[in-house]
Amino acid sequence: MQLWVGLGNPGAKYANNRHNIGFMALDRIAEDHGFAPWRGKFQGQVSEGRFGSTRVVLLKPETFMNLSGQSVRAAADFYKVDVSDITVFHDELDLAPGKCRLKQGGGHAGHNGLRSIHQHMSPDYARVRLGIGHPGHKDRVAGYVLNDFPKAEQEMLDDLLRGISDGAPALAAGDGSKFLNAVSLRVAPPRSSTGTKAPAKANTSVPQDTPQPAPQKKEATETRSPFDKLKDHFRK
């Protein structure tokens, strides 16, 4: 059994914020893979489903970001899930928009949701880091993450979420490379082939500025008889 946690803030006011991309990822997974309807539990919203034989519980804490660990702890205790079987989906300032990376354990890098989970669990859970880019200065971070994704990034966001959903079965099976490949195929699909190019026809013409060899004169064919030649000899 696995516990997948999406980080965000509850309520319509925050629904489309960059900070809520973790909620968005779990919503897409639940919808695409026929998980059970969301229900209130563990100070959050819970949905359950399966990928093959693996049971997965999706959790969206509603404690607001800074207290996310309370909800995660309650769910982990109820289901008796070890911290190594917890995966957290969260926004990542240090990745460009549309990028996705996996990480096992490590620090929280100032992310308040991760900080809270560290306090209530340990740092040893897995993370799906979802790039949102950086505003350029630390003083602008709070306003940046609590703003909605701009229209120019909507297509990118949709591709990223679809890729996460496509790769979810691989993630549940522990195949991180296959998961990331599924995301990449959505975000940066390979260019379609245009067919094999016909080989270029050899250019047999001589360039205009290439010097041409001077025409050679053909030697005249000798038609006189030996007797005529002898007569000429004695005339000299």
mmCIF file of C-alpha atoms in Angstrom:
data_model
loop_
_atom_site.group_PDB
_atom_site.id
_atom_site.type_symbol
_atom_site.label_atom_id
_atom_site.label_comp_id
_atom_site.label_asym_id
_atom_site.label_seq_id
_atom_site.Cartn_x
_atom_site.Cartn_y
_atom_site.Cartn_z
ATOM 1 C CA MET A 1 0.000 0.000 0.000
ATOM 2 C CA GLN A 2 1.163 3.522 -0.763
ATOM 3 C CA LEU A 3 0.146 7.000 0.391
ATOM 4 C CA TRP A 4 0.412 9.771 -2.220
ATOM 5 C CA VAL A 5 0.134 13.290 -0.844
ATOM 6 C CA GLY A 6 -0.560 16.374 -2.965
ATOM 7 C CA LEU A 7 0.323 19.700 -1.348
ATOM 8 C CA GLY A 8 -1.758 22.833 -1.670
ATOM 9 C CA ASN A 9 -4.186 25.133 0.114
ATOM 10 C CA PRO A 10 -7.942 24.440 0.409
ATOM 11 C CA GLY A 11 -10.663 26.594 -1.126
ATOM 12 C CA ALA A 12 -11.563 28.123 -4.489
ATOM 13 C CA LYS A 13 -9.361 31.158 -3.799
ATOM 14 C CA TYR A 14 -6.222 29.014 -4.084
ATOM 15 C CA ALA A 15 -7.392 26.348 -6.522
ATOM 16 C CA ASN A 16 -5.363 27.525 -9.530
ATOM 17 C CA ASN A 17 -2.313 28.831 -7.635
ATOM 18 C CA ARG A 18 1.153 27.609 -8.527
ATOM 19 C CA HIS A 19 1.398 26.405 -4.913
ATOM 20 C CA ASN A 20 -1.518 24.028 -5.558
ATOM 21 C CA ILE A 21 0.008 21.993 -8.360
ATOM 22 C CA GLY A 22 0.234 19.021 -5.975
ATOM 23 C CA PHE A 23 -3.566 19.078 -5.560
ATOM 24 C CA MET A 24 -3.938 19.349 -9.346
ATOM 25 C CA ALA A 25 -1.753 16.297 -9.954
ATOM 26 C CA LEU A 26 -3.778 14.103 -7.601
ATOM 27 C CA ASP A 27 -7.076 15.344 -9.044
ATOM 28 C CA ARG A 28 -5.947 14.319 -12.542
ATOM 29 C CA ILE A 29 -4.763 10.890 -11.366
ATOM 30 C CA ALA A 30 -8.026 10.217 -9.514
ATOM 31 C CA GLU A 31 -10.142 11.277 -12.489
ATOM 32 C CA ASP A 32 -8.203 9.428 -15.176
ATOM 33 C CA HIS A 33 -7.804 6.156 -13.275
ATOM 34 C CA GLY A 34 -11.298 5.798 -11.828
ATOM 35 C CA PHE A 35 -10.438 6.279 -8.160
ATOM 36 C CA ALA A 36 -13.211 6.503 -5.562
ATOM 37 C CA PRO A 37 -14.926 9.870 -4.990
ATOM 38 C CA TRP A 38 -13.110 12.265 -2.673
ATOM 39 C CA ARG A 39 -14.253 12.221 0.962
ATOM 40 C CA GLY A 40 -13.264 14.202 4.031
ATOM 41 C CA LYS A 41 -10.864 12.384 6.352
ATOM 42 C CA PHE A 42 -7.587 12.972 8.244
ATOM 43 C CA GLN A 43 -8.045 16.775 8.089
ATOM 44 C CA GLY A 44 -8.045 16.498 4.315
ATOM 45 C CA GLN A 45 -9.637 14.889 1.265
ATOM 46 C CA VAL A 46 -9.014 11.222 0.499
ATOM 47 C CA SER A 47 -9.543 9.060 -2.593
ATOM 48 C CA GLU A 48 -8.569 5.396 -2.973
ATOM 49 C CA GLY A 49 -7.792 3.207 -5.957
ATOM 50 C CA ARG A 50 -5.469 0.565 -7.380
ATOM 51 C CA PHE A 51 -2.764 0.202 -9.958
ATOM 52 C CA GLY A 52 -2.732 -3.535 -10.523
ATOM 53 C CA SER A 53 -2.257 -5.152 -7.128
ATOM 54 C CA THR A 54 -0.956 -1.945 -5.509
ATOM 55 C CA ARG A 55 -3.451 -0.049 -3.383
ATOM 56 C CA VAL A 56 -2.892 3.713 -3.424
ATOM 57 C CA VAL A 57 -4.485 6.281 -1.111
ATOM 58 C CA LEU A 58 -4.483 9.871 -2.398
ATOM 59 C CA LEU A 59 -4.472 12.598 0.244
ATOM 60 C CA LYS A 60 -4.955 16.361 -0.141
ATOM 61 C CA PRO A 61 -4.377 17.960 3.301
ATOM 62 C CA GLU A 62 -6.821 20.780 4.142
ATOM 63 C CA THR A 63 -4.829 22.126 7.061
ATOM 64 C CA PHE A 64 -3.279 24.815 4.831
ATOM 65 C CA MET A 65 0.259 24.326 3.588
ATOM 66 C CA ASN A 66 2.150 25.110 6.799
ATOM 67 C CA LEU A 67 0.404 22.328 8.747
ATOM 68 C CA SER A 68 0.339 19.638 6.035
ATOM 69 C CA GLY A 69 2.274 17.223 8.250
ATOM 70 C CA GLN A 70 -0.630 16.879 10.693
ATOM 71 C CA SER A 71 -2.861 15.420 7.997
ATOM 72 C CA VAL A 72 -0.100 13.173 6.615
ATOM 73 C CA ARG A 73 0.692 11.816 10.086
ATOM 74 C CA ALA A 74 -2.959 11.009 10.761
ATOM 75 C CA ALA A 75 -3.353 9.124 7.466
ATOM 76 C CA ALA A 76 -0.040 7.275 7.850
ATOM 77 C CA ASP A 77 -0.948 6.135 11.366
ATOM 78 C CA PHE A 78 -4.418 4.962 10.324
ATOM 79 C CA TYR A 79 -3.202 2.940 7.332
ATOM 80 C CA LYS A 80 0.042 1.903 9.073
ATOM 81 C CA VAL A 81 2.057 3.197 6.110
ATOM 82 C CA ASP A 82 5.809 3.451 6.528
ATOM 83 C CA VAL A 83 7.407 6.780 5.593
ATOM 84 C CA SER A 84 9.256 5.027 2.737
ATOM 85 C CA ASP A 85 5.847 4.289 1.133
ATOM 86 C CA ILE A 86 4.800 7.957 1.119
ATOM 87 C CA THR A 87 5.195 10.068 -2.034
ATOM 88 C CA VAL A 88 4.602 13.834 -1.913
ATOM 89 C CA PHE A 89 3.707 15.850 -5.019
ATOM 90 C CA HIS A 90 4.726 19.495 -4.614
ATOM 91 C CA ASP A 91 5.657 22.709 -6.432
ATOM 92 C CA GLU A 92 9.382 23.284 -6.976
ATOM 93 C CA LEU A 93 10.835 26.783 -7.416
ATOM 94 C CA ASP A 94 14.216 25.460 -8.507
ATOM 95 C CA LEU A 95 12.826 23.725 -11.605
ATOM 96 C CA ALA A 96 11.633 25.458 -14.766
ATOM 97 C CA PRO A 97 7.878 25.317 -15.480
ATOM 98 C CA GLY A 98 6.934 21.956 -16.955
ATOM 99 C CA LYS A 99 9.906 20.065 -15.528
ATOM 100 C CA CYS A 100 9.399 17.043 -13.297
ATOM 101 C CA ARG A 101 11.951 15.281 -11.119
ATOM 102 C CA LEU A 102 11.925 12.497 -8.536
ATOM 103 C CA LYS A 103 13.770 12.589 -5.242
ATOM 104 C CA GLN A 104 14.034 10.257 -2.263
ATOM 105 C CA GLY A 105 14.600 11.953 1.085
ATOM 106 C CA GLY A 106 16.626 15.124 1.551
ATOM 107 C CA GLY A 107 15.909 18.611 2.849
ATOM 108 C CA HIS A 108 12.805 20.764 2.481
ATOM 109 C CA ALA A 109 14.573 23.739 0.782
ATOM 110 C CA GLY A 110 12.338 26.197 2.627
ATOM 111 C CA HIS A 111 9.067 24.687 1.356
ATOM 112 C CA ASN A 112 6.643 25.047 4.260
ATOM 113 C CA GLY A 113 4.580 21.986 3.355
ATOM 114 C CA LEU A 114 7.649 19.765 3.237
ATOM 115 C CA ARG A 115 8.973 21.354 6.407
ATOM 116 C CA SER A 116 5.781 20.358 8.238
ATOM 117 C CA ILE A 117 5.960 16.760 6.959
ATOM 118 C CA HIS A 118 9.585 16.593 8.099
ATOM 119 C CA GLN A 119 8.478 17.588 11.593
ATOM 120 C CA HIS A 120 5.640 15.059 11.839
ATOM 121 C CA MET A 121 7.219 12.162 9.945
ATOM 122 C CA SER A 122 10.858 12.263 8.811
ATOM 123 C CA PRO A 123 12.700 13.394 5.660
ATOM 124 C CA ASP A 124 12.733 9.871 4.193
ATOM 125 C CA TYR A 125 9.645 10.041 1.977
ATOM 126 C CA ALA A 126 9.741 10.280 -1.839
ATOM 127 C CA ARG A 127 8.952 13.503 -3.677
ATOM 128 C CA VAL A 128 7.614 14.305 -7.139
ATOM 129 C CA ARG A 129 9.036 17.783 -7.732
ATOM 130 C CA LEU A 130 6.913 19.807 -10.158
ATOM 131 C CA GLY A 131 8.629 22.855 -11.645
ATOM 132 C CA ILE A 132 6.978 26.252 -11.424
ATOM 133 C CA GLY A 133 10.062 28.439 -11.982
ATOM 134 C CA HIS A 134 11.445 31.160 -9.723
ATOM 135 C CA PRO A 135 10.387 34.838 -9.655
ATOM 136 C CA GLY A 136 14.023 35.937 -9.495
ATOM 137 C CA HIS A 137 14.234 37.233 -5.930
ATOM 138 C CA LYS A 138 13.373 35.602 -2.614
ATOM 139 C CA ASP A 139 11.250 38.587 -1.535
ATOM 140 C CA ARG A 140 8.847 37.867 -4.398
ATOM 141 C CA VAL A 141 8.423 34.143 -3.724
ATOM 142 C CA ALA A 142 5.332 34.330 -1.464
ATOM 143 C CA GLY A 143 3.309 36.378 -3.932
ATOM 144 C CA TYR A 144 4.553 34.317 -6.855
ATOM 145 C CA VAL A 145 3.514 30.898 -5.548
ATOM 146 C CA LEU A 146 0.126 32.225 -4.426
ATOM 147 C CA ASN A 147 -0.668 33.552 -7.909
ATOM 148 C CA ASP A 148 -2.466 31.526 -10.563
ATOM 149 C CA PHE A 149 -0.662 29.991 -13.496
ATOM 150 C CA PRO A 150 -0.793 32.534 -16.357
ATOM 151 C CA LYS A 151 -2.641 31.745 -19.578
ATOM 152 C CA ALA A 152 0.660 31.340 -21.413
ATOM 153 C CA GLU A 153 1.492 28.345 -19.190
ATOM 154 C CA GLN A 154 -1.887 26.594 -19.309
ATOM 155 C CA GLU A 155 -0.985 24.257 -22.177
ATOM 156 C CA MET A 156 2.294 23.355 -20.489
ATOM 157 C CA LEU A 157 0.462 22.696 -17.206
ATOM 158 C CA ASP A 158 -2.095 20.450 -18.885
ATOM 159 C CA ASP A 159 0.633 18.439 -20.625
ATOM 160 C CA LEU A 160 2.523 18.035 -17.343
ATOM 161 C CA LEU A 161 -0.552 16.825 -15.445
ATOM 162 C CA ARG A 162 -1.491 14.413 -18.230
ATOM 163 C CA GLY A 163 2.036 13.036 -18.236
ATOM 164 C CA ILE A 164 1.927 12.486 -14.474
ATOM 165 C CA SER A 165 -1.345 10.617 -14.857
ATOM 166 C CA ASP A 166 0.045 8.530 -17.735
ATOM 167 C CA GLY A 167 3.045 7.556 -15.630
ATOM 168 C CA ALA A 168 1.166 6.923 -12.375
ATOM 169 C CA PRO A 169 1.030 3.103 -12.792
ATOM 170 C CA ALA A 170 4.816 3.034 -13.317
ATOM 171 C CA LEU A 171 5.346 5.216 -10.237
ATOM 172 C CA ALA A 172 3.225 2.841 -8.152
ATOM 173 C CA ALA A 173 5.321 -0.059 -9.453
ATOM 174 C CA GLY A 174 8.534 1.703 -8.408
ATOM 175 C CA ASP A 175 9.731 2.363 -11.953
ATOM 176 C CA GLY A 176 10.829 5.991 -11.736
ATOM 177 C CA SER A 177 12.464 6.047 -15.174
ATOM 178 C CA LYS A 178 9.287 4.872 -16.883
ATOM 179 C CA PHE A 179 7.273 7.446 -14.942
ATOM 180 C CA LEU A 180 9.546 10.306 -16.008
ATOM 181 C CA ASN A 181 9.522 9.060 -19.597
ATOM 182 C CA ALA A 182 5.711 9.200 -19.631
ATOM 183 C CA VAL A 183 5.850 12.815 -18.434
ATOM 184 C CA SER A 184 8.471 13.682 -21.042
ATOM 185 C CA LEU A 185 6.371 12.202 -23.868
ATOM 186 C CA ARG A 186 3.582 14.638 -22.968
ATOM 187 C CA VAL A 187 5.665 17.728 -22.215
ATOM 188 C CA ALA A 188 8.272 17.316 -24.966
ATOM 189 C CA PRO A 189 7.022 14.711 -27.462
ATOM 190 C CA PRO A 190 9.432 13.571 -30.189
ATOM 191 C CA ARG A 191 9.057 15.328 -33.515
ATOM 192 C CA SER A 192 7.089 13.387 -36.108
ATOM 193 C CA SER A 193 9.095 11.914 -38.974
ATOM 194 C CA THR A 194 8.678 13.521 -42.420
ATOM 195 C CA GLY A 195 9.959 10.496 -44.313
ATOM 196 C CA THR A 196 13.298 9.625 -45.851
ATOM 197 C CA LYS A 197 14.798 12.332 -47.962
ATOM 198 C CA ALA A 198 15.718 11.369 -51.509
ATOM 199 C CA PRO A 199 19.450 11.554 -52.108
ATOM 200 C CA ALA A 200 20.535 14.753 -53.775
ATOM 201 C CA LYS A 201 21.137 14.440 -57.504
ATOM 202 C CA ALA A 202 24.777 14.699 -58.432
ATOM 203 C CA ASN A 203 25.663 17.954 -60.165
ATOM 204 C CA THR A 204 27.471 17.038 -63.351
ATOM 205 C CA SER A 205 27.595 20.541 -64.817
ATOM 206 C CA VAL A 206 30.907 22.364 -64.786
ATOM 207 C CA PRO A 207 30.895 25.622 -62.841
ATOM 208 C CA GLN A 208 31.031 28.731 -65.007
ATOM 209 C CA ASP A 209 34.283 29.994 -63.513
ATOM 210 C CA THR A 210 36.145 26.720 -63.985
ATOM 211 C CA PRO A 211 38.779 27.141 -66.720
ATOM 212 C CA GLN A 212 38.090 24.945 -69.715
ATOM 213 C CA PRO A 213 40.881 23.045 -71.511
ATOM 214 C CA ALA A 214 41.736 24.481 -74.941
ATOM 215 C CA PRO A 215 40.339 22.408 -77.825
ATOM 216 C CA GLN A 216 43.008 20.315 -79.463
ATOM 217 C CA LYS A 217 43.450 20.269 -83.248
ATOM 218 C CA LYS A 218 43.004 16.945 -84.871
ATOM 219 C CA GLU A 219 45.913 15.829 -87.004
ATOM 220 C CA ALA A 220 45.116 15.620 -90.710
ATOM 221 C CA THR A 221 44.840 12.124 -92.004
ATOM 222 C CA GLU A 222 47.617 11.331 -94.541
ATOM 223 C CA THR A 223 46.025 10.325 -97.906
ATOM 224 C CA ARG A 224 49.004 10.643 -100.337
ATOM 225 C CA SER A 225 50.659 7.540 -101.782
ATOM 226 C CA PRO A 226 54.344 6.701 -101.216
ATOM 227 C CA PHE A 227 55.076 7.552 -104.906
ATOM 228 C CA ASP A 228 53.700 11.103 -104.463
ATOM 229 C CA LYS A 229 55.866 11.575 -101.401
ATOM 230 C CA LEU A 230 58.956 10.465 -103.369
ATOM 231 C CA LYS A 231 58.238 12.983 -106.123
ATOM 232 C CA ASP A 232 58.017 15.770 -103.553
ATOM 233 C CA HIS A 233 61.376 14.778 -102.131
ATOM 234 C CA PHE A 234 63.164 15.241 -105.482
ATOM 235 C CA ARG A 235 61.493 18.591 -106.139
ATOM 236 C CA LYS A 236 63.240 20.127 -103.133
#
